[in-house]
Short mmCIF file of C-alpha atoms in Angstrom, two decimals:
data_model
loop_
_atom_site.label_atom_id
_atom_site.label_comp_id
_atom_site.label_asym_id
_atom_site.label_seq_id
_atom_site.Cartn_x
_atom_site.Cartn_y
_atom_site.Cartn_z
CA THR A 161 -158.77 -14.44 -238.92
CA GLN A 162 -159.77 -10.88 -238.15
CA LEU A 163 -160.85 -8.93 -241.23
CA LEU A 164 -161.63 -5.25 -241.53
CA GLU A 165 -163.71 -4.22 -244.52
CA GLN A 166 -163.84 -0.57 -245.48
CA SER A 167 -166.41 1.17 -247.63
CA PRO A 168 -166.45 2.83 -249.96
CA GLN A 169 -163.28 1.69 -251.67
CA PHE A 170 -162.97 4.92 -253.65
CA LEU A 171 -164.49 8.33 -253.12
CA SER A 172 -164.11 11.39 -255.30
CA ILE A 173 -165.80 14.52 -254.04
CA GLN A 174 -165.62 18.27 -254.41
CA GLU A 175 -164.23 20.64 -251.84
CA GLY A 176 -166.78 21.53 -249.19
CA GLU A 177 -168.71 18.26 -249.32
CA ASN A 178 -169.13 15.93 -246.36
CA LEU A 179 -168.31 12.24 -246.40
CA THR A 180 -168.29 9.16 -244.20
CA VAL A 181 -165.97 6.16 -244.40
CA TYR A 182 -166.93 2.90 -242.73
CA CYS A 183 -164.82 0.15 -241.22
CA ASN A 184 -166.61 -3.09 -240.40
CA SER A 185 -165.68 -6.45 -238.95
CA SER A 186 -167.36 -9.56 -237.62
CA SER A 187 -164.74 -9.63 -234.85
CA VAL A 188 -164.58 -7.58 -231.68
CA PHE A 189 -161.57 -5.32 -231.37
CA SER A 190 -160.16 -3.91 -228.15
CA SER A 191 -159.47 -0.69 -230.04
CA LEU A 192 -159.37 0.64 -233.57
CA GLN A 193 -157.03 3.11 -235.15
CA TRP A 194 -157.41 5.32 -238.21
CA TYR A 195 -154.46 6.23 -240.42
CA ARG A 196 -154.04 8.48 -243.44
CA GLN A 197 -151.44 7.71 -246.05
CA GLU A 198 -150.35 10.18 -248.70
CA PRO A 199 -148.50 9.19 -251.88
CA GLY A 200 -144.86 8.38 -251.21
CA GLU A 201 -145.34 8.33 -247.46
CA GLY A 202 -146.09 5.79 -244.79
CA PRO A 203 -149.40 5.80 -242.90
CA VAL A 204 -149.75 8.40 -240.17
CA LEU A 205 -151.92 7.74 -237.13
CA LEU A 206 -154.94 10.04 -236.85
CA VAL A 207 -156.73 8.62 -233.83
CA THR A 208 -157.25 5.59 -231.60
CA VAL A 209 -160.72 4.76 -230.30
CA VAL A 210 -160.91 2.44 -227.34
CA THR A 211 -164.35 2.49 -225.73
CA GLY A 212 -167.50 1.19 -227.39
CA GLY A 213 -169.64 4.15 -228.46
CA GLU A 214 -166.72 6.54 -228.18
CA VAL A 215 -166.69 9.63 -230.38
CA LYS A 216 -163.50 11.60 -231.00
CA LYS A 217 -163.11 14.79 -232.96
CA LEU A 218 -159.99 16.03 -234.70
CA LYS A 219 -160.82 19.39 -236.27
CA ARG A 220 -163.14 18.52 -239.18
CA LEU A 221 -162.77 14.77 -238.66
CA THR A 222 -165.13 12.85 -236.38
CA PHE A 223 -164.38 9.25 -235.45
CA GLN A 224 -166.84 6.86 -233.85
CA PHE A 225 -166.34 3.39 -232.40
CA GLY A 226 -169.36 1.11 -232.52
CA ASP A 227 -171.06 0.08 -229.30
CA ALA A 228 -170.12 -3.56 -229.92
CA ARG A 229 -166.54 -2.61 -230.89
CA LYS A 230 -166.90 -4.32 -234.27
CA ASP A 231 -167.08 -1.23 -236.43
CA SER A 232 -165.97 2.35 -236.72
CA SER A 233 -166.65 5.35 -238.90
CA LEU A 234 -164.78 8.44 -240.00
CA HIS A 235 -166.79 11.50 -240.96
CA ILE A 236 -165.16 14.48 -242.66
CA THR A 237 -166.99 17.78 -242.71
CA ALA A 238 -166.33 20.30 -245.47
CA ALA A 239 -163.61 18.28 -247.15
CA GLN A 240 -160.54 20.07 -248.45
CA PRO A 241 -157.98 19.02 -251.08
CA GLY A 242 -155.51 18.44 -248.25
CA ASP A 243 -157.75 15.59 -247.05
CA THR A 244 -156.87 13.61 -250.17
CA GLY A 245 -155.21 10.29 -249.38
CA LEU A 246 -155.69 6.67 -248.46
CA TYR A 247 -157.59 6.19 -245.20
CA LEU A 248 -156.95 2.98 -243.33
CA CYS A 249 -158.51 1.57 -240.23
CA ALA A 250 -156.49 -0.92 -238.19
CA GLY A 251 -157.00 -3.06 -235.15
CA PRO A 252 -154.71 -5.05 -232.85
CA ASN A 253 -154.50 -8.78 -233.46
CA THR A 254 -156.07 -11.08 -230.92
CA GLY A 255 -153.23 -12.57 -228.89
CA THR A 256 -150.51 -10.20 -230.09
CA ALA A 257 -151.80 -6.69 -229.57
CA SER A 258 -148.68 -5.09 -230.99
CA LYS A 259 -149.47 -6.52 -234.44
CA LEU A 260 -152.03 -4.67 -236.51
CA THR A 261 -154.59 -5.88 -238.99
CA PHE A 262 -155.29 -3.19 -241.55
CA GLY A 263 -158.56 -2.55 -243.28
CA THR A 264 -159.00 -2.73 -247.02
CA GLY A 265 -158.58 1.03 -247.36
CA THR A 266 -160.58 3.94 -248.75
CA ARG A 267 -158.98 6.17 -251.32
CA LEU A 268 -160.32 9.73 -251.09
CA GLN A 269 -159.82 12.43 -253.67
CA VAL A 270 -161.03 15.95 -252.98
CA THR A 271 -161.05 18.32 -255.93
CA LEU A 272 -161.50 22.08 -256.13
CA SER B 255 -142.48 10.20 -231.65
CA ALA B 256 -140.04 8.21 -233.77
CA VAL B 257 -138.72 9.19 -237.17
CA ILE B 258 -138.08 6.29 -239.50
CA SER B 259 -136.01 6.39 -242.65
CA GLN B 260 -135.75 3.74 -245.34
CA LYS B 261 -133.22 3.16 -248.06
CA PRO B 262 -133.58 2.93 -250.98
CA SER B 263 -136.74 4.94 -251.51
CA ARG B 264 -137.32 3.14 -254.79
CA ASP B 265 -135.62 0.67 -257.08
CA ILE B 266 -136.15 -1.15 -260.34
CA CYS B 267 -134.72 -4.65 -260.35
CA GLN B 268 -134.41 -7.59 -262.70
CA ARG B 269 -136.16 -10.82 -261.95
CA GLY B 270 -134.05 -13.37 -260.13
CA THR B 271 -132.02 -10.78 -258.25
CA SER B 272 -132.29 -9.75 -254.59
CA LEU B 273 -132.70 -6.37 -252.93
CA THR B 274 -131.98 -5.41 -249.34
CA ILE B 275 -134.00 -2.59 -247.80
CA GLN B 276 -132.70 -0.76 -244.76
CA CYS B 277 -134.78 0.76 -241.98
CA GLN B 278 -133.33 3.15 -239.42
CA VAL B 279 -135.18 4.60 -236.42
CA ASP B 280 -133.96 7.74 -234.68
CA SER B 281 -134.78 6.49 -231.18
CA GLN B 282 -135.02 3.23 -229.30
CA VAL B 283 -138.12 1.24 -230.04
CA THR B 284 -139.51 -1.99 -228.70
CA MET B 285 -140.71 -3.73 -231.81
CA MET B 286 -140.09 -3.36 -235.53
CA PHE B 287 -142.27 -4.68 -238.32
CA TRP B 288 -142.15 -5.07 -242.08
CA TYR B 289 -145.23 -4.66 -244.25
CA ARG B 290 -145.99 -5.06 -247.92
CA GLN B 291 -148.42 -2.82 -249.76
CA GLN B 292 -149.27 -3.96 -253.26
CA PRO B 293 -150.35 -1.32 -255.77
CA GLY B 294 -153.63 0.27 -254.71
CA GLN B 295 -153.98 -2.10 -251.79
CA SER B 296 -153.83 -2.01 -248.02
CA LEU B 297 -150.93 -3.13 -245.82
CA THR B 298 -150.11 -6.75 -245.12
CA LEU B 299 -147.77 -7.67 -242.29
CA ILE B 300 -144.77 -9.71 -243.46
CA ALA B 301 -142.96 -10.27 -240.19
CA THR B 302 -141.87 -8.93 -236.83
CA ALA B 303 -138.16 -8.17 -236.70
CA ASN B 304 -136.74 -9.48 -233.43
CA GLN B 305 -133.52 -8.07 -232.08
CA GLY B 306 -130.76 -10.64 -232.09
CA SER B 307 -132.97 -13.54 -233.13
CA GLU B 308 -134.91 -14.85 -236.08
CA ALA B 309 -137.86 -12.83 -237.29
CA THR B 310 -141.41 -14.03 -236.71
CA TYR B 311 -143.16 -14.47 -240.05
CA GLU B 312 -146.85 -14.21 -240.82
CA SER B 313 -148.73 -16.85 -242.74
CA GLY B 314 -147.74 -16.83 -246.39
CA PHE B 315 -144.29 -15.34 -245.84
CA VAL B 316 -141.11 -17.37 -245.37
CA ILE B 317 -137.58 -16.63 -244.29
CA ASP B 318 -135.99 -17.93 -247.50
CA LYS B 319 -137.90 -15.36 -249.53
CA PHE B 320 -137.81 -12.46 -247.05
CA PRO B 321 -134.79 -12.78 -244.76
CA ILE B 322 -134.83 -10.13 -242.05
CA SER B 323 -132.14 -8.92 -239.70
CA ARG B 324 -132.30 -6.68 -236.65
CA PRO B 325 -128.82 -6.36 -235.18
CA ASN B 326 -129.76 -3.64 -232.70
CA LEU B 327 -132.76 -1.76 -231.32
CA THR B 328 -132.92 0.88 -234.04
CA PHE B 329 -131.98 -0.84 -237.31
CA SER B 330 -133.44 -3.60 -239.43
CA THR B 331 -133.10 -4.91 -242.96
CA LEU B 332 -135.50 -6.81 -245.21
CA THR B 333 -134.20 -8.69 -248.24
CA VAL B 334 -136.51 -9.61 -251.07
CA SER B 335 -134.85 -12.67 -252.60
CA ASN B 336 -135.05 -14.17 -256.08
CA MET B 337 -137.48 -11.49 -257.14
CA SER B 338 -140.30 -11.89 -259.61
CA PRO B 339 -142.70 -9.25 -261.01
CA GLU B 340 -145.24 -10.32 -258.36
CA ASP B 341 -142.90 -8.86 -255.73
CA SER B 342 -143.45 -5.38 -257.13
CA SER B 343 -144.85 -3.51 -254.13
CA ILE B 344 -144.17 -0.86 -251.56
CA TYR B 345 -142.31 -2.27 -248.57
CA LEU B 346 -142.80 -0.40 -245.31
CA CYS B 347 -140.97 -0.57 -242.05
CA SER B 348 -142.71 0.37 -238.80
CA ALA B 349 -141.73 0.61 -235.18
CA LEU B 350 -143.49 0.64 -231.85
CA GLY B 351 -142.18 3.25 -229.47
CA VAL B 352 -141.12 2.50 -225.91
CA GLY B 353 -144.09 2.79 -223.55
CA VAL B 354 -146.55 3.77 -226.26
CA SER B 355 -149.01 1.91 -228.45
CA THR B 356 -148.45 4.02 -231.55
CA GLN B 357 -146.79 2.48 -234.59
CA TYR B 358 -144.67 4.84 -236.64
CA PHE B 359 -144.08 4.11 -240.29
CA GLY B 360 -141.23 4.77 -242.63
CA PRO B 361 -141.90 6.36 -246.04
CA GLY B 362 -141.67 3.01 -247.79
CA THR B 363 -139.53 1.52 -250.54
CA ARG B 364 -141.20 1.26 -253.93
CA LEU B 365 -139.92 -1.83 -255.70
CA THR B 366 -140.53 -2.62 -259.34
CA VAL B 367 -139.38 -5.97 -260.69
CA LEU B 368 -139.05 -6.35 -264.44
#
């Protein structure tokens, strides 16, 4: 069974602070995705990382895929209240790539 | 991209009853999925909705409890049968677009069972 553990589970910070969310597994994934889910909505895909060591930037968000493709991180610079939400990493299941295993989730709250 | 709608958006039900949730996609998709998200938790895959055939269920989920239909490429239903308070969750539909690897999610159905 592929498991994705995220840390921290909860994060409450003030506007302007930086933060990093981690997604770790003992399994190798062919790719990892990061989603953000806001209250009352479904998850929305932020990025997909495919190559070990890959770094992708999306405005103030920086995503990194570990060299061994077992872990990933999401770094947010100068967080804003609009970044508030549940952040989820997800990876394709071994054998059925269209199915996703979701991480345990990190709930971020950014206050003024 | 695909836009997914779900009905109802929320419901409060009595134990022992059943609720059917509808999922409609605005474009053709290859695969459709149903997830459960318990309060404050992550998403757990319930099943893959197969067009014109029985759904494929994940470990811990059975057809008698969560019957699923997918009569065409853009529509699916999930029924939560004989509900108990433990079934209180958000149920989400997702779809995989044609030729892409991105899953699009509906807004979810928030179910409370009393």
